[in-house]
Coordinates of C-alpha atoms in Angstrom, one line a residue:
M1 CA 40.2 5.0 -5.3
A2 CA 38.5 7.1 -8.0
T3 CA 38.5 4.2 -10.4
A4 CA 37.0 1.9 -7.7
I5 CA 34.2 4.4 -7.0
E6 CA 33.5 4.7 -10.7
A7 CA 33.4 0.9 -11.1
I8 CA 31.0 0.6 -8.2
T9 CA 28.6 3.2 -9.4
I10 CA 28.6 1.7 -12.9
L11 CA 27.8 -1.8 -11.5
L12 CA 25.0 -0.3 -9.3
T13 CA 23.6 1.6 -12.3
L14 CA 23.5 -1.5 -14.5
A15 CA 21.9 -3.4 -11.7
G16 CA 19.3 -0.7 -11.3
L17 CA 18.7 -0.7 -15.1
A18 CA 18.2 -4.5 -15.0
Y19 CA 15.6 -4.0 -12.2
L20 CA 13.7 -1.4 -14.3
L21 CA 13.5 -3.9 -17.2
L22 CA 12.2 -6.5 -14.7
A23 CA 9.6 -4.0 -13.5
L24 CA 8.4 -3.5 -17.1
W25 CA 8.2 -7.2 -17.5
G26 CA 6.2 -7.6 -14.3
A27 CA 3.8 -4.8 -15.4
R28 CA 3.3 -6.5 -18.8
D29 CA 2.7 -9.9 -17.2
F30 CA 0.1 -8.4 -14.8
G31 CA -1.8 -6.7 -17.6
H32 CA -1.8 -9.9 -19.7
Y33 CA -2.9 -12.0 -16.8
W34 CA -6.0 -9.9 -16.3
M35 CA -6.8 -9.8 -20.0
R36 CA -6.6 -13.6 -20.2
R37 CA -8.3 -14.4 -16.9
P38 CA -11.8 -15.9 -17.2
K39 CA -14.6 -13.5 -16.2
T40 CA -16.1 -14.5 -12.9
E41 CA -18.0 -11.4 -11.9
G42 CA -21.2 -13.4 -11.3
F43 CA -19.7 -14.8 -8.1
A44 CA -20.8 -12.5 -5.3
P45 CA -20.5 -14.1 -1.8
D46 CA -21.9 -12.1 1.2
V47 CA -19.2 -10.0 2.8
S48 CA -18.6 -8.0 6.0
I49 CA -16.5 -4.9 5.5
L50 CA -14.4 -4.0 8.6
K51 CA -13.2 -0.4 8.9
P52 CA -11.3 0.5 12.0
V53 CA -11.4 4.3 12.5
K54 CA -9.6 6.8 14.6
G55 CA -10.2 10.5 14.1
V56 CA -11.3 12.1 10.9
D57 CA -9.0 11.9 7.9
P58 CA -9.2 14.1 4.8
R59 CA -11.8 12.9 2.3
M60 CA -12.8 10.2 4.8
Y61 CA -16.5 10.8 4.4
A62 CA -16.4 10.6 0.6
G63 CA -14.6 7.3 1.0
L64 CA -17.2 5.9 3.3
V65 CA -20.0 7.0 1.0
S66 CA -18.3 5.2 -1.9
H67 CA -18.6 1.9 0.0
C68 CA -22.3 2.5 0.7
R69 CA -23.0 3.0 -3.0
Q70 CA -21.7 -0.3 -4.1
Q71 CA -23.5 -2.1 -7.0
Y72 CA -23.1 -5.6 -5.6
A73 CA -25.2 -8.7 -6.2
G74 CA -24.5 -10.2 -2.8
N75 CA -25.3 -9.0 0.7
F76 CA -22.8 -6.8 2.5
E77 CA -22.5 -5.0 5.8
I78 CA -20.1 -2.3 7.0
I79 CA -18.7 -2.5 10.6
F80 CA -16.9 0.4 12.0
G81 CA -14.7 0.0 15.1
V82 CA -13.6 2.8 17.4
G83 CA -11.6 2.7 20.6
S84 CA -14.0 5.2 22.3
M85 CA -17.4 6.6 21.6
D86 CA -15.8 10.1 22.2
D87 CA -13.8 9.7 19.0
P88 CA -14.6 12.4 16.4
A89 CA -15.2 9.7 13.8
V90 CA -18.4 8.6 15.6
A91 CA -20.2 11.7 14.4
E92 CA -19.3 10.9 10.8
I93 CA -20.5 7.3 11.1
R94 CA -23.8 8.5 12.6
R95 CA -24.1 10.9 9.6
L96 CA -23.5 8.0 7.2
Q97 CA -26.2 5.8 8.9
A98 CA -28.7 8.7 8.5
E99 CA -27.8 9.2 4.9
F100 CA -28.0 5.5 4.0
P101 CA -30.7 4.0 6.3
D102 CA -31.1 1.0 4.0
R103 CA -27.5 -0.1 4.4
A104 CA -26.4 -2.5 7.1
I105 CA -24.0 -0.1 9.0
R106 CA -22.9 -0.9 12.5
L107 CA -20.6 0.8 15.0
V108 CA -18.7 -1.2 17.5
E109 CA -16.9 0.2 20.5
C110 CA -13.7 -1.8 21.0
R111 CA -13.0 -1.4 24.7
E112 CA -10.2 -3.9 25.0
R113 CA -6.6 -3.1 24.2
L114 CA -5.2 -6.4 23.1
G115 CA -1.7 -5.3 22.0
T116 CA 0.4 -2.4 20.9
S117 CA -1.4 -2.0 17.6
G118 CA -4.7 -0.3 18.4
K119 CA -5.8 -1.0 14.8
V120 CA -5.4 -4.7 15.0
S121 CA -6.8 -4.8 18.5
N122 CA -10.0 -3.2 17.2
L123 CA -10.1 -5.6 14.2
V124 CA -10.1 -8.6 16.5
Q125 CA -13.1 -7.3 18.3
M126 CA -14.9 -6.2 15.1
L127 CA -14.4 -9.7 13.6
R128 CA -16.4 -11.2 16.4
E129 CA -19.4 -9.1 15.2
A130 CA -19.1 -10.0 11.5
R131 CA -22.1 -12.0 10.2
Y132 CA -20.6 -13.3 6.9
E133 CA -18.0 -15.9 6.0
H134 CA -16.0 -13.4 3.9
V135 CA -14.5 -10.2 5.4
L136 CA -12.8 -7.3 3.8
I137 CA -10.6 -4.9 5.7
N138 CA -9.5 -1.5 4.5
D139 CA -8.6 1.9 5.9
S140 CA -11.1 4.7 6.7
D141 CA -10.0 7.0 3.9
I142 CA -10.1 4.5 1.0
Y143 CA -12.2 5.6 -1.9
V144 CA -13.5 2.9 -4.3
S145 CA -15.5 2.6 -7.5
L146 CA -19.1 1.4 -7.7
L147 CA -18.0 -2.1 -8.8
Y148 CA -15.2 -2.5 -6.2
L149 CA -16.9 -5.3 -4.2
T150 CA -18.0 -7.0 -7.4
R151 CA -14.5 -7.2 -8.8
V152 CA -12.7 -8.0 -5.6
M153 CA -15.0 -10.7 -4.4
A154 CA -15.3 -12.4 -7.8
C155 CA -11.7 -13.5 -7.3
F156 CA -12.9 -16.0 -4.7
A157 CA -14.6 -18.0 -7.4
D158 CA -11.2 -19.7 -7.5
A159 CA -11.2 -21.9 -4.4
S160 CA -7.4 -21.7 -4.1
V161 CA -7.6 -18.0 -3.4
G162 CA -7.4 -17.2 0.3
M163 CA -6.9 -13.5 0.1
V164 CA -7.5 -10.7 -2.4
T165 CA -5.6 -7.5 -2.2
A166 CA -5.6 -4.4 -4.5
P167 CA -3.2 -1.8 -5.9
Y168 CA -3.8 1.8 -5.0
I169 CA -2.9 5.4 -5.8
G170 CA -2.3 8.3 -3.4
R171 CA -4.6 11.2 -4.2
T172 CA -3.3 14.6 -3.3
A173 CA -5.6 17.4 -2.3
E174 CA -7.1 19.5 -5.0
S175 CA -6.3 22.8 -3.3
A176 CA -2.9 24.4 -3.8
S177 CA -2.3 24.5 0.0
G178 CA -2.9 20.8 0.3
R179 CA -0.9 19.9 -2.7
T180 CA 2.5 20.4 -1.1
L181 CA 5.8 19.2 -2.7
W182 CA 6.0 16.5 -0.1
A183 CA 2.5 15.2 -0.7
R184 CA 3.2 15.1 -4.4
L185 CA 6.4 13.1 -3.9
E186 CA 4.5 10.7 -1.7
A187 CA 1.9 10.1 -4.3
L188 CA 4.4 9.8 -7.1
G189 CA 6.3 7.2 -5.1
I190 CA 3.3 5.1 -4.6
S191 CA 2.5 4.9 -8.3
T192 CA 6.0 4.8 -9.8
D193 CA 8.2 3.1 -7.1
F194 CA 6.1 1.1 -4.7
L195 CA 3.7 -0.7 -7.1
P196 CA 6.5 -1.5 -9.7
G197 CA 8.3 -3.2 -6.8
V198 CA 5.1 -5.2 -6.0
L199 CA 4.7 -6.3 -9.7
T200 CA 8.4 -7.3 -9.9
A201 CA 8.0 -9.4 -6.8
R202 CA 4.9 -11.0 -8.2
K203 CA 6.7 -11.9 -11.4
L204 CA 9.9 -13.2 -9.8
E205 CA 8.1 -15.1 -7.0
H206 CA 5.2 -16.4 -9.2
G207 CA 2.6 -14.5 -7.2
I208 CA 2.6 -12.4 -4.1
R209 CA 2.8 -13.6 -0.5
F210 CA 1.7 -10.5 1.3
G211 CA -1.2 -8.1 1.4
L212 CA -1.6 -4.4 0.8
G213 CA -3.6 -2.4 3.4
S214 CA -5.7 -0.8 0.7
T215 CA -7.7 -4.0 0.5
L216 CA -7.5 -7.2 2.6
A217 CA -10.3 -9.5 1.6
M218 CA -10.4 -13.1 2.9
S219 CA -12.5 -15.9 4.2
K220 CA -12.8 -16.5 7.9
T221 CA -11.7 -20.1 7.2
A222 CA -8.5 -19.0 5.6
L223 CA -7.8 -16.5 8.3
A224 CA -8.4 -19.1 11.0
K225 CA -6.0 -21.5 9.4
A226 CA -3.4 -18.7 9.2
G227 CA -3.7 -18.2 13.0
G228 CA -6.3 -15.4 13.1
L229 CA -5.7 -11.8 13.9
E230 CA -4.8 -12.1 17.6
P231 CA -1.0 -12.9 16.9
L232 CA -0.8 -9.7 14.9
T233 CA -1.6 -7.2 17.6
E234 CA 2.1 -6.4 18.1
Y235 CA 2.9 -6.0 14.4
L236 CA 3.3 -2.8 12.5
A237 CA 2.9 -4.3 9.0
D238 CA -0.2 -6.3 9.8
D239 CA -1.3 -6.2 6.1
Y240 CA 2.0 -7.9 5.1
E241 CA 1.8 -10.4 7.9
M242 CA -1.8 -11.4 7.1
G243 CA -1.0 -12.1 3.5
E244 CA 2.2 -14.0 4.3
R245 CA 0.5 -16.2 6.9
I246 CA -2.5 -17.0 4.6
A247 CA 0.0 -17.9 1.8
A248 CA 1.9 -20.1 4.3
A249 CA -1.4 -21.9 5.2
G250 CA -1.6 -23.1 1.6
Y251 CA -3.8 -20.4 0.0
R252 CA -3.1 -18.1 -2.9
V253 CA -3.0 -14.4 -2.5
E254 CA -4.5 -12.7 -5.6
L255 CA -3.5 -9.1 -6.6
C256 CA -6.8 -7.8 -8.1
N257 CA -6.7 -5.3 -11.0
E258 CA -9.2 -3.0 -9.2
V259 CA -7.5 0.2 -8.3
V260 CA -8.5 2.2 -5.2
E261 CA -7.5 5.6 -3.9
T262 CA -6.1 6.7 -0.6
T263 CA -5.7 10.3 0.5
V264 CA -2.2 11.8 0.9
P265 CA -2.1 14.4 3.6
A266 CA -0.7 17.9 3.0
Y267 CA 2.7 16.8 4.4
N268 CA 5.3 19.1 5.5
F269 CA 8.9 18.0 5.3
R270 CA 8.9 16.4 8.8
G271 CA 5.6 14.5 8.2
F272 CA 6.9 13.2 4.9
C273 CA 10.1 12.0 6.4
D274 CA 8.3 10.3 9.4
H275 CA 6.0 8.5 7.0
Q276 CA 8.6 7.4 4.6
L277 CA 10.9 6.1 7.3
R278 CA 8.0 4.2 8.9
W279 CA 7.2 2.7 5.5
A280 CA 10.9 1.9 4.9
R281 CA 11.6 0.3 8.3
S282 CA 8.4 -1.7 8.1
T283 CA 9.4 -3.1 4.8
R284 CA 12.9 -3.7 6.1
D285 CA 11.6 -5.9 8.9
S286 CA 9.0 -7.7 6.7
R287 CA 11.2 -8.6 3.7
K288 CA 14.7 -8.6 5.2
L289 CA 16.7 -10.1 2.3
G290 CA 14.7 -8.4 -0.5
Y291 CA 15.0 -5.1 1.3
V292 CA 18.8 -5.2 1.3
G293 CA 18.7 -5.4 -2.5
L294 CA 16.2 -2.5 -2.7
G295 CA 19.1 0.0 -2.8
I296 CA 20.1 -1.1 -6.3
T297 CA 16.7 -0.3 -7.7
Y298 CA 17.3 3.4 -7.7
A299 CA 19.0 3.5 -11.0
L300 CA 18.6 7.2 -11.7
P301 CA 20.6 8.4 -8.7
W302 CA 23.3 5.8 -9.4
A303 CA 23.5 6.9 -13.0
L304 CA 23.9 10.5 -12.0
M305 CA 26.6 9.5 -9.5
T306 CA 28.3 7.6 -12.3
C307 CA 28.4 10.8 -14.4
V308 CA 30.2 12.6 -11.5
A309 CA 32.5 9.7 -10.7
S310 CA 33.6 9.4 -14.4
G311 CA 34.4 13.1 -14.6
F312 CA 31.3 13.6 -16.8
A313 CA 32.6 11.4 -19.5
L314 CA 30.5 11.2 -22.7
W315 CA 29.7 7.5 -22.3
S316 CA 28.3 8.2 -18.8
F317 CA 25.7 10.5 -20.3
S318 CA 24.7 7.8 -22.8
L319 CA 24.2 5.4 -19.9
L320 CA 22.2 8.1 -18.0
S321 CA 20.0 8.6 -21.1
V322 CA 19.2 4.9 -21.2
V323 CA 18.3 4.8 -17.5
V324 CA 16.1 7.9 -17.8
L325 CA 14.2 6.3 -20.7
A326 CA 13.7 3.1 -18.7
R327 CA 12.7 5.0 -15.6
V328 CA 10.1 7.0 -17.4
A329 CA 8.8 3.9 -19.2
V330 CA 8.2 2.2 -15.8
A331 CA 6.5 5.3 -14.4
L332 CA 4.2 5.6 -17.4
S333 CA 3.4 1.9 -17.9
V334 CA 2.6 1.3 -14.2
G335 CA 1.5 4.7 -13.0
V336 CA -0.6 5.7 -16.0
G337 CA -1.1 2.4 -17.8
I338 CA -2.1 0.2 -14.9
L339 CA -3.1 2.6 -12.1
R340 CA -4.6 5.3 -14.4
D341 CA -3.1 7.9 -12.2
E342 CA -3.0 11.2 -14.1
Q343 CA -1.0 12.8 -11.3
V344 CA 2.0 10.9 -12.6
L345 CA 2.0 13.0 -15.8
R346 CA 1.7 16.2 -13.7
D347 CA 4.6 15.3 -11.5
L348 CA 6.8 13.3 -13.9
W349 CA 9.5 16.0 -13.7
L350 CA 9.9 15.2 -9.9
L351 CA 11.1 11.6 -10.6
P352 CA 14.8 12.4 -10.0
L353 CA 14.1 14.1 -6.6
R354 CA 11.7 11.3 -5.6
D355 CA 14.3 8.6 -6.4
F356 CA 17.1 10.4 -4.5
F357 CA 14.8 10.6 -1.5
G358 CA 14.0 6.9 -1.9
L359 CA 17.7 6.0 -1.9
Y360 CA 18.2 8.2 1.2
F361 CA 15.4 6.7 3.2
W362 CA 16.5 3.2 2.2
A363 CA 20.0 3.9 3.6
W364 CA 18.7 5.8 6.7
S365 CA 16.3 3.0 7.5
F366 CA 19.2 0.8 8.7
A367 CA 20.4 3.5 11.2
D368 CA 17.6 3.2 13.8
D369 CA 14.5 1.2 14.7
T370 CA 12.2 4.1 15.7
V371 CA 9.0 4.8 13.8
V372 CA 6.3 7.5 14.2
W373 CA 2.7 6.3 13.7
R374 CA -0.2 8.6 14.2
G375 CA 1.9 10.9 16.3
E376 CA 3.2 8.2 18.6
R377 CA 6.8 6.9 18.7
F378 CA 7.5 3.1 18.7
H379 CA 10.5 0.9 18.5
L380 CA 10.3 -1.7 15.7
R381 CA 12.1 -5.0 16.0
N382 CA 11.4 -8.1 13.8
G383 CA 8.2 -6.5 12.7
R384 CA 6.8 -6.0 16.3
I385 CA 6.3 -2.6 17.8
T386 CA 6.8 -1.4 21.4
R387 CA 6.2 2.1 22.8
A388 CA 9.4 4.2 22.7

């Protein structure tokens, strides 16, 4: 039995090491693609930015301001959608309108509840108000650079592109009280675990067929051919579904090299677990076959288990050293090289803990179908959510 366990952990470690090498290959390919890609920043179609809001998130107002300060050659408008005019976010939007009177900023009250997902329900109603052919959807706390719209919308110069999405980093609070261990693990996972997986999928599948909620830019034409937003009102991973359906409609989904920021709350342990399990179970239902294989990607935990299973044999430490080198190389090449996330250097020592938690949440995600989203509990089956 001991020999069998040792053999299994060795195989899993080697598989994880192979994945890390693939992730490095995917990161290199992504960087080279954007260095070789022809410059098309002169293309600036008019665009409607749709931002569904509920409550006031940390750094939300700073993110809204960053959208208003865009240096963009085309016309753009920002449409906010709320479920009720009593929502606390309304005051922040009124403040934004007063600060930027020259910007086209509108607030839409979305009175209909079209499905379980209040976010998508609001988006359906907001889309009806959008003036322009191109729309861009992102969350309320997304913070962007001055050239965000210029770089994202320039991708549509290629007529085969139906959706543009963007990588992101999770920004922890600057204060010590907001920079909890769990918030730091969340941010570290986004930059060194989540995006390497995206880049590996992009390389192996010759492009991506899903969207990332940090940025979902598309034309109304492509969205209509993909079936529109209405069928997504029961889905948890609406960003994934939008991208997959637009790709299935014959369009290309482009992963832009423009990096945006989202805010990581000051999670306690329970909040961290709830969010990680929601993320894991959402991915499980969206990419069923690929998700089963996700467990082998945690090479560092498997390498440490190999050391234990081998009785701490000398060769197992050699294997562990190679895995550590590859894991750190992925973290630095993606987290620092592509995302330019300086938090990765600060928290690099937390990688083993982050990867053990990642493996734990992967295994635990198969045990149940319950997810917690904005304080509400839902059952998740085949991507659709119903109230628990």
